GROMACS .gro file of C-alpha atoms in nm:
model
  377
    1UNK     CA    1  -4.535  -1.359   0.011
    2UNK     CA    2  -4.339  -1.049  -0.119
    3UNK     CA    3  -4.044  -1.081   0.120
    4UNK     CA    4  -3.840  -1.371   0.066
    5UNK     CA    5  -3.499  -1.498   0.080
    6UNK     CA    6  -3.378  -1.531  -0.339
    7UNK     CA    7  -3.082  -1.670  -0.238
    8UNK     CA    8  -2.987  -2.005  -0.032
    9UNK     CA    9  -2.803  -1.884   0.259
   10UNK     CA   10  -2.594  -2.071   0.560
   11UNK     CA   11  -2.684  -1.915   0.917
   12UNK     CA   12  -2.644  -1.993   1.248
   13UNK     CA   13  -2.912  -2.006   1.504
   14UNK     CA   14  -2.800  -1.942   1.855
   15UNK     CA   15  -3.124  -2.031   2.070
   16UNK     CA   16  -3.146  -2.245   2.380
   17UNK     CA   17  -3.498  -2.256   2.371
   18UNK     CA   18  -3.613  -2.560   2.142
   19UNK     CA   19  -3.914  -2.391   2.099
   20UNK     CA   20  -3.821  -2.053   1.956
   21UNK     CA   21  -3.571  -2.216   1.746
   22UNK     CA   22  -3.842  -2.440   1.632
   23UNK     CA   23  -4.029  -2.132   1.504
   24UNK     CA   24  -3.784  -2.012   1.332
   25UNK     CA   25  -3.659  -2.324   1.146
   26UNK     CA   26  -4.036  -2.365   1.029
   27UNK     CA   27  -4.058  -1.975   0.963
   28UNK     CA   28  -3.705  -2.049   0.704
   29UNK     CA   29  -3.830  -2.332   0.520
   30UNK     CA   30  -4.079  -2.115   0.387
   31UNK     CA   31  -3.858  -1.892   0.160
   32UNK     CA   32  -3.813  -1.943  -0.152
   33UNK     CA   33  -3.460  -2.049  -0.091
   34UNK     CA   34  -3.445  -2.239   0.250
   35UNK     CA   35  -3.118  -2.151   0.405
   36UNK     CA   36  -2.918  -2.394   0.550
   37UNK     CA   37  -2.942  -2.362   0.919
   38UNK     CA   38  -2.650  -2.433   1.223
   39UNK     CA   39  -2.815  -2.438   1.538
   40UNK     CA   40  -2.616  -2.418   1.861
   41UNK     CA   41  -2.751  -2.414   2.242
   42UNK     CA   42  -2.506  -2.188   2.384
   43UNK     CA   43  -2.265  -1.923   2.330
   44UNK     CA   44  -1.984  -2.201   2.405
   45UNK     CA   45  -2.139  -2.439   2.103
   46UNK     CA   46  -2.207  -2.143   1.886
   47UNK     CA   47  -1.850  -2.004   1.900
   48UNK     CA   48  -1.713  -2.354   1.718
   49UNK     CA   49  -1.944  -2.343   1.481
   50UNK     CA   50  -1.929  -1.998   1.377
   51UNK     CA   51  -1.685  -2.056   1.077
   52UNK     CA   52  -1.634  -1.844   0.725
   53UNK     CA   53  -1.948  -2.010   0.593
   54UNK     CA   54  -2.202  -1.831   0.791
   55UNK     CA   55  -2.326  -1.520   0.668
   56UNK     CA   56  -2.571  -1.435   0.916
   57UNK     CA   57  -2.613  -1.499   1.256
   58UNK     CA   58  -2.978  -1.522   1.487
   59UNK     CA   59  -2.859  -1.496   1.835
   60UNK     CA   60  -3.081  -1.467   2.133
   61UNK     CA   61  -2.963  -1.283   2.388
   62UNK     CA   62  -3.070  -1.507   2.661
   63UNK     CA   63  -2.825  -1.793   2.678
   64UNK     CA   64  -2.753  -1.989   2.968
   65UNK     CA   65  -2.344  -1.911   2.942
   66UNK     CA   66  -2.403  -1.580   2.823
   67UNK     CA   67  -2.619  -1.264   2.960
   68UNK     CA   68  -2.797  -0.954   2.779
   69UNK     CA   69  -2.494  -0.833   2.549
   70UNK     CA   70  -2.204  -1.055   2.569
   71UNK     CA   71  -2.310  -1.319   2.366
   72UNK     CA   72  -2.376  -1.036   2.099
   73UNK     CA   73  -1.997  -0.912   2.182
   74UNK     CA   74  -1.850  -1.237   2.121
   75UNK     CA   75  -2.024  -1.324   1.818
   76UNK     CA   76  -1.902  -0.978   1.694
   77UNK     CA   77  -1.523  -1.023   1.799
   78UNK     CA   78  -1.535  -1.375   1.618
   79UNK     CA   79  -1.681  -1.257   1.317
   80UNK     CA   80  -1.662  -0.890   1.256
   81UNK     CA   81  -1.775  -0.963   0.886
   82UNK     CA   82  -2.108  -1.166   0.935
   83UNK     CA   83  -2.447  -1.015   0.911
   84UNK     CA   84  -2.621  -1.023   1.329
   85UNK     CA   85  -2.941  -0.997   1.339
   86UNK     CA   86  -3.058  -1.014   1.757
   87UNK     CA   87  -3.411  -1.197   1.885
   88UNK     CA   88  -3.525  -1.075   2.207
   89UNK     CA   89  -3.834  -1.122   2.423
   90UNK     CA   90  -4.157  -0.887   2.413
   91UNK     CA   91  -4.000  -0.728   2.743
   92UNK     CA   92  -3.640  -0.680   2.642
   93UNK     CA   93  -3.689  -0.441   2.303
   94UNK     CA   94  -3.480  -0.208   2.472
   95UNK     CA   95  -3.199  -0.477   2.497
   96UNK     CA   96  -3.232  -0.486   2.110
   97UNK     CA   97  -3.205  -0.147   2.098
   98UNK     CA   98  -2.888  -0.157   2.273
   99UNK     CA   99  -2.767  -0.423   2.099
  100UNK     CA  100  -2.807  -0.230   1.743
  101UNK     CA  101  -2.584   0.026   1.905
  102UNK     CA  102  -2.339  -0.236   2.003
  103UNK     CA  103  -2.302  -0.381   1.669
  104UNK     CA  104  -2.564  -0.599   1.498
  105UNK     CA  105  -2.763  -0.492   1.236
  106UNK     CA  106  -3.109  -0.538   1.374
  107UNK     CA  107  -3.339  -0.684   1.584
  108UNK     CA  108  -3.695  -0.903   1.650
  109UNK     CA  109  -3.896  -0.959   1.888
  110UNK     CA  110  -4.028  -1.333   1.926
  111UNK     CA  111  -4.355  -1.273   1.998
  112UNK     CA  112  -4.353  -1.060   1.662
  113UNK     CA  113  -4.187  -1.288   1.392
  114UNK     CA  114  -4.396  -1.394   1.120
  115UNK     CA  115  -4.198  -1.562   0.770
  116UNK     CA  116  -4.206  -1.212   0.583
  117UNK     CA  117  -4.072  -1.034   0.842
  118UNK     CA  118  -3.789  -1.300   0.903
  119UNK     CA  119  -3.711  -1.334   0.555
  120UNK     CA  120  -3.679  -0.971   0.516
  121UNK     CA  121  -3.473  -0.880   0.812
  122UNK     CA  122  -3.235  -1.149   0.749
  123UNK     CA  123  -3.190  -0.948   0.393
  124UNK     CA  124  -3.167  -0.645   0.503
  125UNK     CA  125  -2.928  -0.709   0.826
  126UNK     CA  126  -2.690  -0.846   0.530
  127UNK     CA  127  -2.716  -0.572   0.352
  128UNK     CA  128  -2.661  -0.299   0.600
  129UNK     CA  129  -2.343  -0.555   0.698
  130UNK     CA  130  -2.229  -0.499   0.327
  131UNK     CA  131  -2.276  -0.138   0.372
  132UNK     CA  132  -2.150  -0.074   0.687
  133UNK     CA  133  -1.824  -0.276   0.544
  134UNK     CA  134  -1.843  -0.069   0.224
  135UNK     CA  135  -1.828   0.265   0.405
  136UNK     CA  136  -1.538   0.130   0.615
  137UNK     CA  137  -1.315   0.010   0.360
  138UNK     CA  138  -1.364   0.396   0.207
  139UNK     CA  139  -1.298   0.565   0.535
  140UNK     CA  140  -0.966   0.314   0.578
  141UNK     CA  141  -0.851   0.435   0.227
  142UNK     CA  142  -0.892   0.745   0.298
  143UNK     CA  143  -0.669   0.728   0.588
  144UNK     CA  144  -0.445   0.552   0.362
  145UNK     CA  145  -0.418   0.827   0.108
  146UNK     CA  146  -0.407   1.069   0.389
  147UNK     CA  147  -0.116   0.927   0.534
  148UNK     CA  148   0.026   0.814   0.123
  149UNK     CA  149   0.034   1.189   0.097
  150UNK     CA  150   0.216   1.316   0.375
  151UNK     CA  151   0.462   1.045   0.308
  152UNK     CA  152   0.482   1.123  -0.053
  153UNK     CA  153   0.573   1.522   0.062
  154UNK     CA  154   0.868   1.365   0.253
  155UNK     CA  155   0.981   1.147  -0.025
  156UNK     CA  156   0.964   1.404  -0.271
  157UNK     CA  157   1.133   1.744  -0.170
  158UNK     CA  158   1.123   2.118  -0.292
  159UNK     CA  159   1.512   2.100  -0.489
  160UNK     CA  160   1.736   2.289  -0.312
  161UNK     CA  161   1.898   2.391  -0.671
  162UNK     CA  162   2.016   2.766  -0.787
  163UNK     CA  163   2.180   2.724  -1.104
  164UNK     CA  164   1.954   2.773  -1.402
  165UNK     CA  165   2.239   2.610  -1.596
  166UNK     CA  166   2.074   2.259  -1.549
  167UNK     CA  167   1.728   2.179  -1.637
  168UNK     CA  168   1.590   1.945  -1.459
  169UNK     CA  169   1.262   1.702  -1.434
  170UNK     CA  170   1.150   1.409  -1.195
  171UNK     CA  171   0.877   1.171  -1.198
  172UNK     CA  172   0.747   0.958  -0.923
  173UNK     CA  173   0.450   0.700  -1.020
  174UNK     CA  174   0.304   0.431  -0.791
  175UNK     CA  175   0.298   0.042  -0.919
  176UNK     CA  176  -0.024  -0.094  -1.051
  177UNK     CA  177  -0.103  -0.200  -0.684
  178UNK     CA  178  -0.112   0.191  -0.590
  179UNK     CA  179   0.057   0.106  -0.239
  180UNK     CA  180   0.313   0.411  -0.145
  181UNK     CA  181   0.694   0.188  -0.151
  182UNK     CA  182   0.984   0.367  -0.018
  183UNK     CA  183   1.157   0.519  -0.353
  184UNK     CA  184   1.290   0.865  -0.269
  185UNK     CA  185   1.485   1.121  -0.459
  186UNK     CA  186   1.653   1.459  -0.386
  187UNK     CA  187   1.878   1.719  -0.533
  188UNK     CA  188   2.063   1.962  -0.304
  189UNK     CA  189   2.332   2.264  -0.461
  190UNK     CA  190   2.581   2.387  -0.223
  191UNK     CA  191   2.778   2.690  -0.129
  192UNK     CA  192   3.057   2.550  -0.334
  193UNK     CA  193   2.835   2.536  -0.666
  194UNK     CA  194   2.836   2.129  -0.677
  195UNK     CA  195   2.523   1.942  -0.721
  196UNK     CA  196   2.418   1.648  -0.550
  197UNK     CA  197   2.130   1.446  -0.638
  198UNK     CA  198   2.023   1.089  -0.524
  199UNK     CA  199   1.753   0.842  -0.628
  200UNK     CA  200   1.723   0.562  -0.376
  201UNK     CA  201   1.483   0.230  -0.307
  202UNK     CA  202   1.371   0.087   0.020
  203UNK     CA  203   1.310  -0.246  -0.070
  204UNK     CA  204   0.940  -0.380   0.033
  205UNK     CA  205   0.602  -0.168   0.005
  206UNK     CA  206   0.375  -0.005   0.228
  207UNK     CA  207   0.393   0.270   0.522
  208UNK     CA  208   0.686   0.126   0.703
  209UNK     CA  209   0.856   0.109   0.409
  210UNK     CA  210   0.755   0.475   0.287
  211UNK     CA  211   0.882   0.616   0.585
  212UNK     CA  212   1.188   0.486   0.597
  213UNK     CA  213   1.300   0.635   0.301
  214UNK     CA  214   1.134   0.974   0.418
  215UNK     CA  215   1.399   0.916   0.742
  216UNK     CA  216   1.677   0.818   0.441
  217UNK     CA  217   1.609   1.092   0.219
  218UNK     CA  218   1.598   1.366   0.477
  219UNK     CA  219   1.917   1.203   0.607
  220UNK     CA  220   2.074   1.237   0.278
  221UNK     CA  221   2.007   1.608   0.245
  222UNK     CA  222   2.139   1.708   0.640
  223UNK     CA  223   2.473   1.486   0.573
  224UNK     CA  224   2.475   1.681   0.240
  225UNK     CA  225   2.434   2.023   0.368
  226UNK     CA  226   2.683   1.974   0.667
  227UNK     CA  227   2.956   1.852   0.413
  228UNK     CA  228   2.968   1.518   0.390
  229UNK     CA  229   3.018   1.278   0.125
  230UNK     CA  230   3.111   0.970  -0.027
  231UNK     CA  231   3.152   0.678   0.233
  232UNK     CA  232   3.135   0.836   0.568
  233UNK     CA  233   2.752   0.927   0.409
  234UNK     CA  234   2.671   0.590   0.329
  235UNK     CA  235   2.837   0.467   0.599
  236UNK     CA  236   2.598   0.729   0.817
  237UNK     CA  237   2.287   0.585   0.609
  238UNK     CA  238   2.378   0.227   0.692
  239UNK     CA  239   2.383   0.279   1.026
  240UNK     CA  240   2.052   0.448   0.990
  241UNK     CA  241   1.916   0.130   0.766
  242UNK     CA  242   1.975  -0.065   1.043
  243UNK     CA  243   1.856   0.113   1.319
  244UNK     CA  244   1.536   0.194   1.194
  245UNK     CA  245   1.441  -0.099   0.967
  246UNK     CA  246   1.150  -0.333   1.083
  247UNK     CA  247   1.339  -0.636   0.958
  248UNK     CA  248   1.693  -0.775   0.899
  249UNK     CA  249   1.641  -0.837   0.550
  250UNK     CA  250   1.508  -0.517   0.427
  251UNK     CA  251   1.778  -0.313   0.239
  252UNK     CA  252   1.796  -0.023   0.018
  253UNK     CA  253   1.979   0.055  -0.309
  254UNK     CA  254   2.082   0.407  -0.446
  255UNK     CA  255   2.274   0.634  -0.669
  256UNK     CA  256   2.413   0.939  -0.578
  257UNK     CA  257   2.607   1.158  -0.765
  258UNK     CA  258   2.801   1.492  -0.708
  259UNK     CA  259   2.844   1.752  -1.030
  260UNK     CA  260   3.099   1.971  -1.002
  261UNK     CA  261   3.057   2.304  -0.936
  262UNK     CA  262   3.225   2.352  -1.378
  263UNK     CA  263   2.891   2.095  -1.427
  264UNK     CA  264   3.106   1.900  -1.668
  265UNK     CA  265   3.236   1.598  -1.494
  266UNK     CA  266   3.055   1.398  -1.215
  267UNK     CA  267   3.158   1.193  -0.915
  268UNK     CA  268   2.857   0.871  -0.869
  269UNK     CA  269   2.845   0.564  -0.636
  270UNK     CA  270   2.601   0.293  -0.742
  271UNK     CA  271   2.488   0.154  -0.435
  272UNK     CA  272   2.373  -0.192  -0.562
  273UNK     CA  273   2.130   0.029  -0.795
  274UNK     CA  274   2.041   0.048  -1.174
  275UNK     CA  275   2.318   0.222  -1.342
  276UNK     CA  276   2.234   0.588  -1.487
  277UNK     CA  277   2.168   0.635  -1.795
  278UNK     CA  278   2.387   0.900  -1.983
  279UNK     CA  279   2.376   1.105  -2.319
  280UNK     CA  280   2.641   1.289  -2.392
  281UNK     CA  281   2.753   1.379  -2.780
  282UNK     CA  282   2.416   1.217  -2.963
  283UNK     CA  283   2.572   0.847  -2.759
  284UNK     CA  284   2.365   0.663  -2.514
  285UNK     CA  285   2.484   0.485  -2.251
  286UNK     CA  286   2.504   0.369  -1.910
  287UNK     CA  287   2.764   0.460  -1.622
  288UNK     CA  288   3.070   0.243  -1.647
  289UNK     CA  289   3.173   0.049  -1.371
  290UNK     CA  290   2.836   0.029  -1.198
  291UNK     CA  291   2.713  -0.067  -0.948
  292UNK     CA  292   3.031   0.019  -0.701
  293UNK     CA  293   2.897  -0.171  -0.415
  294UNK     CA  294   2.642  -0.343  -0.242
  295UNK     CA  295   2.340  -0.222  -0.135
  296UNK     CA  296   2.346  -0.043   0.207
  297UNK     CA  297   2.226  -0.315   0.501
  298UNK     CA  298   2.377  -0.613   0.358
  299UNK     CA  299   2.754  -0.605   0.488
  300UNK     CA  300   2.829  -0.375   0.766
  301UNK     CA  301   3.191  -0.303   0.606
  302UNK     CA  302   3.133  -0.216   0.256
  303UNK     CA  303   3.282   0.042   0.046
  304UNK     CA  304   3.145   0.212  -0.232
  305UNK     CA  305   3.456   0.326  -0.466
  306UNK     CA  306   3.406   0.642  -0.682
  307UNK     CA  307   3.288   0.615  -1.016
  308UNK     CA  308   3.457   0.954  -1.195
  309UNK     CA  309   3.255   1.023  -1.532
  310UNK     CA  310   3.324   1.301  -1.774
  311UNK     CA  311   3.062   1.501  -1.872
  312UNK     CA  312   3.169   1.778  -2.156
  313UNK     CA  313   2.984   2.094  -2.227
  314UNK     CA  314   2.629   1.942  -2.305
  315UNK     CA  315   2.484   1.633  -2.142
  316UNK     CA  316   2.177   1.447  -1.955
  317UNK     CA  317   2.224   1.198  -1.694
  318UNK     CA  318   1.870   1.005  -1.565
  319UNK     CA  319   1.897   0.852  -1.243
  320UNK     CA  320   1.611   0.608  -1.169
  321UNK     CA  321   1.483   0.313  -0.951
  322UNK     CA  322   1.415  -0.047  -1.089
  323UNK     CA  323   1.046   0.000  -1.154
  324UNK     CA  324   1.101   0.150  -1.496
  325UNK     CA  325   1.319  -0.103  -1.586
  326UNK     CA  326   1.090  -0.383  -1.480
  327UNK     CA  327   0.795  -0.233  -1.658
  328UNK     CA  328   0.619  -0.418  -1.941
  329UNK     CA  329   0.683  -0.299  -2.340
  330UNK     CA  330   0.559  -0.404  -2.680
  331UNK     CA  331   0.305  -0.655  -2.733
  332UNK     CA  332   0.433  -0.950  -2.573
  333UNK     CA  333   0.461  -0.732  -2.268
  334UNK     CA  334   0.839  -0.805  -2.186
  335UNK     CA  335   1.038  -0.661  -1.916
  336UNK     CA  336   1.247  -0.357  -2.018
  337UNK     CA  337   1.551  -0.423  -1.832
  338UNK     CA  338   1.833  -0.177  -1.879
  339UNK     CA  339   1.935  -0.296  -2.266
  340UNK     CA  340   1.576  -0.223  -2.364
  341UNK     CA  341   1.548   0.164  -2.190
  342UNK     CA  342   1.894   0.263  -2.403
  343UNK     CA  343   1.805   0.100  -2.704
  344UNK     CA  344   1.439   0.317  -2.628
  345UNK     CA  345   1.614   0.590  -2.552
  346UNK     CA  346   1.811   0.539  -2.846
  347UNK     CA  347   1.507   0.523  -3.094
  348UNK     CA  348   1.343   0.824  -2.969
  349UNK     CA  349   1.645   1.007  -3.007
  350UNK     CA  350   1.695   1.148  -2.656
  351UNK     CA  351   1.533   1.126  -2.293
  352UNK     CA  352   1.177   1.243  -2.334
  353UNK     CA  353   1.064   1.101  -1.986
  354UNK     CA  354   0.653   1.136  -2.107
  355UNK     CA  355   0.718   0.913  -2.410
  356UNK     CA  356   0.934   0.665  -2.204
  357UNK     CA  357   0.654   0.621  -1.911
  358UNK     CA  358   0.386   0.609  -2.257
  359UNK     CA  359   0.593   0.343  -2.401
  360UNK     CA  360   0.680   0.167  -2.054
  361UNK     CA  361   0.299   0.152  -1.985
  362UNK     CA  362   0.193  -0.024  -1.653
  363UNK     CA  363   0.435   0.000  -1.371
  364UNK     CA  364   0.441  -0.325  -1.148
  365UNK     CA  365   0.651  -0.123  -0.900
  366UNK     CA  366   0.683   0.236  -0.790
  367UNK     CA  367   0.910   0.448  -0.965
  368UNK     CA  368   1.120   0.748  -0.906
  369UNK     CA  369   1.316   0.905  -1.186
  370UNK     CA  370   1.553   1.238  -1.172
  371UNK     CA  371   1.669   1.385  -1.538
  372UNK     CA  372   1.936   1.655  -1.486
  373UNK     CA  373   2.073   1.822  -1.851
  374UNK     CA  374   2.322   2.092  -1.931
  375UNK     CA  375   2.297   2.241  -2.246
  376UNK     CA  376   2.507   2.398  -2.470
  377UNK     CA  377   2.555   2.752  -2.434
   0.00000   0.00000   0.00000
């Protein structure tokens, strides 16, 4: 026998016939590897027996609950994973044609079966079942990155910033599970020469997640634009938290900060966020006073008080979200914190955000970084 099964395998035989599922018992025990066999009489016995353990299921389409295709339909609702291979009479082939179309993997006719022929189309029904899984898993991640990326656009916008006075850089970088989170960022100038910038994390990951700091971020920039600031904004974004969250416990952290229109002093609130980091003179350090209040969708009557910070003539501020400081360094892989990314800042002697993310390595969350500097003239 050249066709046989290699492997032992547990199916399920739904046949009401003791005669046919006679055959096919005897037709089994002759592979190499005799599967371990369920038999049930009916679609209503088959159904409690169909459990994770079965990876491929005989089914006849003549059951006395069940007629033509809905035994086939049930089977496939139950267990959309499992391997179905169909056995119809000599006059019902184009019943198993249909049924291929409805779902299983293949059919036999009865009259037909020999123990080669068995054997093989058991093998092959599983493997078409592992490819027809295969190629839907790819065309679901597609979707996903389809989607990843038009959320991704929202989260990260074109700057809205005229002054070549400031250069500025940004990084965003999935975690190591590659799942789109809601981390957003955004820098707007306006008329008045001030720049605003914020960095902000939905708590959570995934699409729901993602847009909701799409909805946050775009927020940002409109409440921006039309001239406001400080708490009526985050009083405006807490409202929107709330309304558009799919939860009561998901929240969202942030730091915003305005630059005066001279660039050299700033106005932040640290919205139960990392603090920035700043360099100004050769020092490192992080904003004072921070964070000035909890995150937004915690207590509906928080305030956020005004963190002033001198900047001088030549600076760089980095505004970030917690995945760079939870990232892994050196060789016992510890977490960075914020200690650890100024004393690495520190060592290398300024922000260089490529050797940071080099020496930060793998990122168990997402992470969304701004770097804004002014220098010298």
């Amino acid at each position: 026998m050249t066709e046989n099964l290699s492997e032992a395998l547990t199916l399920l035989l739904i046949e009401d016939d003791d005669g046919d599922a006679f055959l096919v018992e005897e037709l089994l025990r002759q592979a190499m590897a005799p599967p371990k066999i369920f038999r049930a009489r009916s679609l209503r016995e088959a159904l409690s027996k169909l459990t994770s353990e079965i990876q491929c299921v005989l089914v006849d389409l003549s059951l006395p609950d069940a007629s033509r295709l809905e035994a086939l339909e049930a089977v496939l609702e139950l267990a959309p994973h499992t391997a179905v291979l169909v056995l119809t009479g000599l006059r019902d082939t184009h019943v198993g044609t249909a049924a291929v179309q409805a779902g299983a993997q293949d059919y036999l006719v009865k009259q037909d079966v020999d123990a080669r022929l068995l054997a093989r189309s058991i093998r092959y029904a599983m493997e078409r079942k592992r490819a027809d899984l295969a190629q839907l898993r790819l065309m679901q991640a597609e979707l996903t990155a389809k989607e990843n990326a038009r959320l991704q656009s929202g989260l990260l916008p074109v700057k809205l910033l005229r002054t070549d006075a400031i250069e500025y850089t940004t990084r965003y970088l999935p975690g190591s599970g590659g799942t789109l989170a809601g981390d957003f960022l955004d820098t707007v100038q306006t008329p008045d020469g001030a720049v605003h910038v914020v960095v902000g994390d939905v708590c959570g990951h995934g699409p729901d997640e993602a847009a909701l700091g799409v909805a946050l971020r775009i927020a940002w920039r409109t409440l921006v634009l039309a001239g406001q600031t400080g708490d009526t904004l985050l009083r405006t974004l807490d409202a929107l938290l709330r309304a558009e969250r799919k939860a009561p416990e998901i929240f969202t952290t942030l730091c915003m900060a305005t630059i005066a229109p001279d660039l050299r002093h700033a106005r932040m609130r640290v919205v139960g966020h990392p603090p920035p980091v700043l360099l100004r003179d050769g020092t490192v350090d992080v904003v004072p006073g921070a964070p000035s209040g909890p995150p937004l969708g915690i207590f509906a009557e928080a305030e956020w008080p005004a963190i002033e910070v001198p900047l001088g003539e030549e600076w760089s501020m980095m505004l970030y979200t917690d995945g760079l400081i939870e990232g892994a360094v050196g060789e016992r892989q510890q977490l960075l914190g914020v200690d650890g990314l100024v004393n690495l800042i520190r060592e290398h002697g300024g922000i260089d955000l490529d050797r940071l993310l080099d020496d930060v390595g793998t990122l168990s969350d997402d992470l969304a970084v701004v770097l804004m500097s002014r220098r010298r003239r």
